[in-house]
Amino acid sequence: MMRSQTLSAMLLALFAWAAPPAFAQQVPLQDKPFAEHKIVLQLSDGDARKQALVLSVANNLLKAYDPDKVAVEVVAFGPGIDLLLSGNERRKQVESLIAQGVRFDICLNTVDTIERETGKRPDFIPTATPVQVGVGQILFLSENGYTLVRP
């Protein structure tokens, strides 16, 4: 009996060690079975020119390739989440790109940090895709065939 308990405890410990932590899980990849090109655009600063550049790059990719042939994902973290806040002046551009199949990820770690520091949770565009760890999402996408571009 003691041996089976010890074995069970060892197996449980092994599974707990081998399983990825819950916070490391990412949102599923985009459903773009015909995509020949996969690009992740990193947005990590709040500069309006960088925001405009990221939107321009995403738009140009959709024009250069058939939208079904390209998967574009913008991952915003740190000051980069400013682009995805509800009051951002570029909101209509973001929502237009989302309607054309571009996915915009917002880092919840950044959102939580802002809430802790200000006492108020920032209101972001509801069509943005929340991910727990922005950089983790970039890593996940890169490991799954996406090319990282930091405009």
PDB file of C-alpha atoms in Angstrom:
ATOM      1  CA  MET A   1       0.000   0.000   0.000  1.00  0.00           C
ATOM      2  CA  MET A   2       2.797   2.396   0.921  1.00  0.00           C
ATOM      3  CA  ARG A   3       4.530   1.733  -2.396  1.00  0.00           C
ATOM      4  CA  SER A   4       1.402   2.624  -4.440  1.00  0.00           C
ATOM      5  CA  GLN A   5       0.925   5.850  -2.457  1.00  0.00           C
ATOM      6  CA  THR A   6       4.538   6.796  -3.054  1.00  0.00           C
ATOM      7  CA  LEU A   7       4.217   5.995  -6.753  1.00  0.00           C
ATOM      8  CA  SER A   8       0.995   8.000  -6.980  1.00  0.00           C
ATOM      9  CA  ALA A   9       2.618  10.979  -5.264  1.00  0.00           C
ATOM     10  CA  MET A  10       5.618  10.810  -7.608  1.00  0.00           C
ATOM     11  CA  LEU A  11       3.377  10.660 -10.677  1.00  0.00           C
ATOM     12  CA  LEU A  12       1.300  13.572  -9.427  1.00  0.00           C
ATOM     13  CA  ALA A  13       4.451  15.618  -8.806  1.00  0.00           C
ATOM     14  CA  LEU A  14       5.752  14.742 -12.287  1.00  0.00           C
ATOM     15  CA  PHE A  15       2.504  15.825 -13.955  1.00  0.00           C
ATOM     16  CA  ALA A  16       2.403  19.045 -11.945  1.00  0.00           C
ATOM     17  CA  TRP A  17       5.999  19.821 -12.925  1.00  0.00           C
ATOM     18  CA  ALA A  18       5.527  18.940 -16.614  1.00  0.00           C
ATOM     19  CA  ALA A  19       2.218  20.756 -17.096  1.00  0.00           C
ATOM     20  CA  PRO A  20       2.551  24.368 -18.206  1.00  0.00           C
ATOM     21  CA  PRO A  21       1.242  26.872 -15.693  1.00  0.00           C
ATOM     22  CA  ALA A  22      -2.284  28.108 -16.364  1.00  0.00           C
ATOM     23  CA  PHE A  23      -1.115  31.686 -16.917  1.00  0.00           C
ATOM     24  CA  ALA A  24       1.194  30.589 -19.746  1.00  0.00           C
ATOM     25  CA  GLN A  25      -1.676  29.314 -21.869  1.00  0.00           C
ATOM     26  CA  GLN A  26      -2.317  31.460 -24.919  1.00  0.00           C
ATOM     27  CA  VAL A  27      -5.366  32.100 -27.062  1.00  0.00           C
ATOM     28  CA  PRO A  28      -5.734  29.691 -29.991  1.00  0.00           C
ATOM     29  CA  LEU A  29      -4.115  30.475 -33.305  1.00  0.00           C
ATOM     30  CA  GLN A  30      -6.217  32.280 -35.886  1.00  0.00           C
ATOM     31  CA  ASP A  31      -8.389  30.075 -38.065  1.00  0.00           C
ATOM     32  CA  LYS A  32      -6.692  30.877 -41.363  1.00  0.00           C
ATOM     33  CA  PRO A  33      -6.113  27.507 -43.049  1.00  0.00           C
ATOM     34  CA  PHE A  34      -5.052  29.080 -46.368  1.00  0.00           C
ATOM     35  CA  ALA A  35      -2.622  31.618 -44.897  1.00  0.00           C
ATOM     36  CA  GLU A  36       0.720  31.405 -46.644  1.00  0.00           C
ATOM     37  CA  HIS A  37       2.194  34.215 -44.563  1.00  0.00           C
ATOM     38  CA  LYS A  38       1.913  34.700 -40.802  1.00  0.00           C
ATOM     39  CA  ILE A  39       3.071  37.943 -39.229  1.00  0.00           C
ATOM     40  CA  VAL A  40       2.969  39.150 -35.620  1.00  0.00           C
ATOM     41  CA  LEU A  41       3.405  42.890 -35.168  1.00  0.00           C
ATOM     42  CA  GLN A  42       4.735  43.976 -31.785  1.00  0.00           C
ATOM     43  CA  LEU A  43       3.464  47.237 -30.317  1.00  0.00           C
ATOM     44  CA  SER A  44       5.146  48.050 -27.032  1.00  0.00           C
ATOM     45  CA  ASP A  45       5.286  51.826 -26.919  1.00  0.00           C
ATOM     46  CA  GLY A  46       2.622  54.484 -26.799  1.00  0.00           C
ATOM     47  CA  ASP A  47       4.059  56.790 -29.461  1.00  0.00           C
ATOM     48  CA  ALA A  48       1.302  57.872 -31.879  1.00  0.00           C
ATOM     49  CA  ARG A  49       3.671  57.514 -34.864  1.00  0.00           C
ATOM     50  CA  LYS A  50       4.437  53.905 -33.933  1.00  0.00           C
ATOM     51  CA  GLN A  51       0.726  53.187 -33.596  1.00  0.00           C
ATOM     52  CA  ALA A  52       0.098  54.692 -37.032  1.00  0.00           C
ATOM     53  CA  LEU A  53       2.973  52.663 -38.466  1.00  0.00           C
ATOM     54  CA  VAL A  54       1.641  49.382 -37.059  1.00  0.00           C
ATOM     55  CA  LEU A  55      -1.802  50.108 -38.524  1.00  0.00           C
ATOM     56  CA  SER A  56      -0.237  51.028 -41.855  1.00  0.00           C
ATOM     57  CA  VAL A  57       1.845  47.839 -41.974  1.00  0.00           C
ATOM     58  CA  ALA A  58      -1.204  45.691 -41.164  1.00  0.00           C
ATOM     59  CA  ASN A  59      -3.251  47.476 -43.826  1.00  0.00           C
ATOM     60  CA  ASN A  60      -0.473  47.148 -46.418  1.00  0.00           C
ATOM     61  CA  LEU A  61      -0.154  43.424 -45.740  1.00  0.00           C
ATOM     62  CA  LEU A  62      -3.875  42.971 -46.406  1.00  0.00           C
ATOM     63  CA  LYS A  63      -3.510  44.901 -49.667  1.00  0.00           C
ATOM     64  CA  ALA A  64      -0.351  43.081 -50.796  1.00  0.00           C
ATOM     65  CA  TYR A  65      -1.733  39.617 -50.074  1.00  0.00           C
ATOM     66  CA  ASP A  66      -5.241  38.255 -50.256  1.00  0.00           C
ATOM     67  CA  PRO A  67      -6.631  38.591 -46.692  1.00  0.00           C
ATOM     68  CA  ASP A  68      -7.239  34.823 -46.698  1.00  0.00           C
ATOM     69  CA  LYS A  69      -3.559  34.226 -47.535  1.00  0.00           C
ATOM     70  CA  VAL A  70      -2.092  36.266 -44.697  1.00  0.00           C
ATOM     71  CA  ALA A  71      -2.553  36.007 -40.935  1.00  0.00           C
ATOM     72  CA  VAL A  72      -1.740  39.257 -39.158  1.00  0.00           C
ATOM     73  CA  GLU A  73      -1.741  39.585 -35.386  1.00  0.00           C
ATOM     74  CA  VAL A  74      -0.866  42.746 -33.473  1.00  0.00           C
ATOM     75  CA  VAL A  75       0.238  42.153 -29.882  1.00  0.00           C
ATOM     76  CA  ALA A  76       0.065  45.254 -27.695  1.00  0.00           C
ATOM     77  CA  PHE A  77       1.653  45.376 -24.248  1.00  0.00           C
ATOM     78  CA  GLY A  78       3.086  48.029 -21.971  1.00  0.00           C
ATOM     79  CA  PRO A  79       2.381  51.532 -23.296  1.00  0.00           C
ATOM     80  CA  GLY A  80       1.406  49.912 -26.612  1.00  0.00           C
ATOM     81  CA  ILE A  81      -2.046  49.089 -25.250  1.00  0.00           C
ATOM     82  CA  ASP A  82      -2.948  52.779 -25.663  1.00  0.00           C
ATOM     83  CA  LEU A  83      -3.912  51.926 -29.255  1.00  0.00           C
ATOM     84  CA  LEU A  84      -6.586  49.550 -27.970  1.00  0.00           C
ATOM     85  CA  LEU A  85      -8.158  51.832 -25.393  1.00  0.00           C
ATOM     86  CA  SER A  86     -11.758  52.752 -26.134  1.00  0.00           C
ATOM     87  CA  GLY A  87     -11.036  56.479 -26.384  1.00  0.00           C
ATOM     88  CA  ASN A  88      -8.158  56.181 -28.856  1.00  0.00           C
ATOM     89  CA  GLU A  89      -8.601  58.342 -31.951  1.00  0.00           C
ATOM     90  CA  ARG A  90      -7.555  55.410 -34.169  1.00  0.00           C
ATOM     91  CA  ARG A  91     -10.290  53.109 -32.853  1.00  0.00           C
ATOM     92  CA  LYS A  92     -12.192  53.040 -36.172  1.00  0.00           C
ATOM     93  CA  GLN A  93      -9.023  51.995 -38.024  1.00  0.00           C
ATOM     94  CA  VAL A  94      -8.413  49.202 -35.511  1.00  0.00           C
ATOM     95  CA  GLU A  95     -12.005  47.975 -35.768  1.00  0.00           C
ATOM     96  CA  SER A  96     -11.837  48.106 -39.579  1.00  0.00           C
ATOM     97  CA  LEU A  97      -8.710  45.937 -39.556  1.00  0.00           C
ATOM     98  CA  ILE A  98     -10.341  43.523 -37.105  1.00  0.00           C
ATOM     99  CA  ALA A  99     -13.314  43.251 -39.480  1.00  0.00           C
ATOM    100  CA  GLN A 100     -10.832  42.313 -42.231  1.00  0.00           C
ATOM    101  CA  GLY A 101      -9.313  39.501 -40.151  1.00  0.00           C
ATOM    102  CA  VAL A 102      -6.434  41.181 -38.294  1.00  0.00           C
ATOM    103  CA  ARG A 103      -6.350  40.169 -34.646  1.00  0.00           C
ATOM    104  CA  PHE A 104      -5.360  42.703 -31.982  1.00  0.00           C
ATOM    105  CA  ASP A 105      -4.192  41.170 -28.697  1.00  0.00           C
ATOM    106  CA  ILE A 106      -4.104  43.188 -25.494  1.00  0.00           C
ATOM    107  CA  CYS A 107      -1.878  42.155 -22.595  1.00  0.00           C
ATOM    108  CA  LEU A 108      -3.926  41.647 -19.432  1.00  0.00           C
ATOM    109  CA  ASN A 109      -0.801  41.886 -17.264  1.00  0.00           C
ATOM    110  CA  THR A 110      -0.468  45.487 -18.479  1.00  0.00           C
ATOM    111  CA  VAL A 111      -4.181  46.144 -17.904  1.00  0.00           C
ATOM    112  CA  ASP A 112      -3.891  44.714 -14.360  1.00  0.00           C
ATOM    113  CA  THR A 113      -0.820  46.862 -13.658  1.00  0.00           C
ATOM    114  CA  ILE A 114      -2.626  50.018 -14.759  1.00  0.00           C
ATOM    115  CA  GLU A 115      -5.577  49.096 -12.552  1.00  0.00           C
ATOM    116  CA  ARG A 116      -3.294  48.516  -9.553  1.00  0.00           C
ATOM    117  CA  GLU A 117      -1.479  51.814 -10.078  1.00  0.00           C
ATOM    118  CA  THR A 118      -4.497  54.015 -10.844  1.00  0.00           C
ATOM    119  CA  GLY A 119      -7.314  52.222  -9.064  1.00  0.00           C
ATOM    120  CA  LYS A 120      -9.281  52.124 -12.327  1.00  0.00           C
ATOM    121  CA  ARG A 121      -9.335  49.390 -14.949  1.00  0.00           C
ATOM    122  CA  PRO A 122      -8.735  50.841 -18.419  1.00  0.00           C
ATOM    123  CA  ASP A 123     -11.620  50.475 -20.860  1.00  0.00           C
ATOM    124  CA  PHE A 124     -10.382  48.796 -24.022  1.00  0.00           C
ATOM    125  CA  ILE A 125     -11.986  48.005 -27.374  1.00  0.00           C
ATOM    126  CA  PRO A 126     -14.255  44.981 -26.813  1.00  0.00           C
ATOM    127  CA  THR A 127     -13.152  43.380 -30.104  1.00  0.00           C
ATOM    128  CA  ALA A 128      -9.533  43.239 -28.894  1.00  0.00           C
ATOM    129  CA  THR A 129      -8.445  39.751 -27.860  1.00  0.00           C
ATOM    130  CA  PRO A 130      -7.272  39.595 -24.231  1.00  0.00           C
ATOM    131  CA  VAL A 131      -4.114  37.556 -23.631  1.00  0.00           C
ATOM    132  CA  GLN A 132      -2.602  37.173 -20.184  1.00  0.00           C
ATOM    133  CA  VAL A 133       1.019  37.753 -21.230  1.00  0.00           C
ATOM    134  CA  GLY A 134       1.711  39.838 -24.337  1.00  0.00           C
ATOM    135  CA  VAL A 135       5.320  38.726 -24.758  1.00  0.00           C
ATOM    136  CA  GLY A 136       4.234  35.155 -24.095  1.00  0.00           C
ATOM    137  CA  GLN A 137       1.733  35.476 -26.955  1.00  0.00           C
ATOM    138  CA  ILE A 138       4.504  36.721 -29.260  1.00  0.00           C
ATOM    139  CA  LEU A 139       6.659  33.756 -28.254  1.00  0.00           C
ATOM    140  CA  PHE A 140       3.748  31.354 -28.814  1.00  0.00           C
ATOM    141  CA  LEU A 141       3.078  32.797 -32.282  1.00  0.00           C
ATOM    142  CA  SER A 142       6.780  32.753 -33.203  1.00  0.00           C
ATOM    143  CA  GLU A 143       6.986  29.098 -32.185  1.00  0.00           C
ATOM    144  CA  ASN A 144       4.014  28.415 -34.472  1.00  0.00           C
ATOM    145  CA  GLY A 145       5.373  29.855 -37.711  1.00  0.00           C
ATOM    146  CA  TYR A 146       4.704  33.585 -37.302  1.00  0.00           C
ATOM    147  CA  THR A 147       7.390  36.091 -38.258  1.00  0.00           C
ATOM    148  CA  LEU A 148       7.899  38.803 -35.649  1.00  0.00           C
ATOM    149  CA  VAL A 149       8.022  42.359 -36.995  1.00  0.00           C
ATOM    150  CA  ARG A 150       8.556  45.337 -34.729  1.00  0.00           C
ATOM    151  CA  PRO A 151       7.765  48.431 -36.810  1.00  0.00           C
TER     152      PRO A 151
END
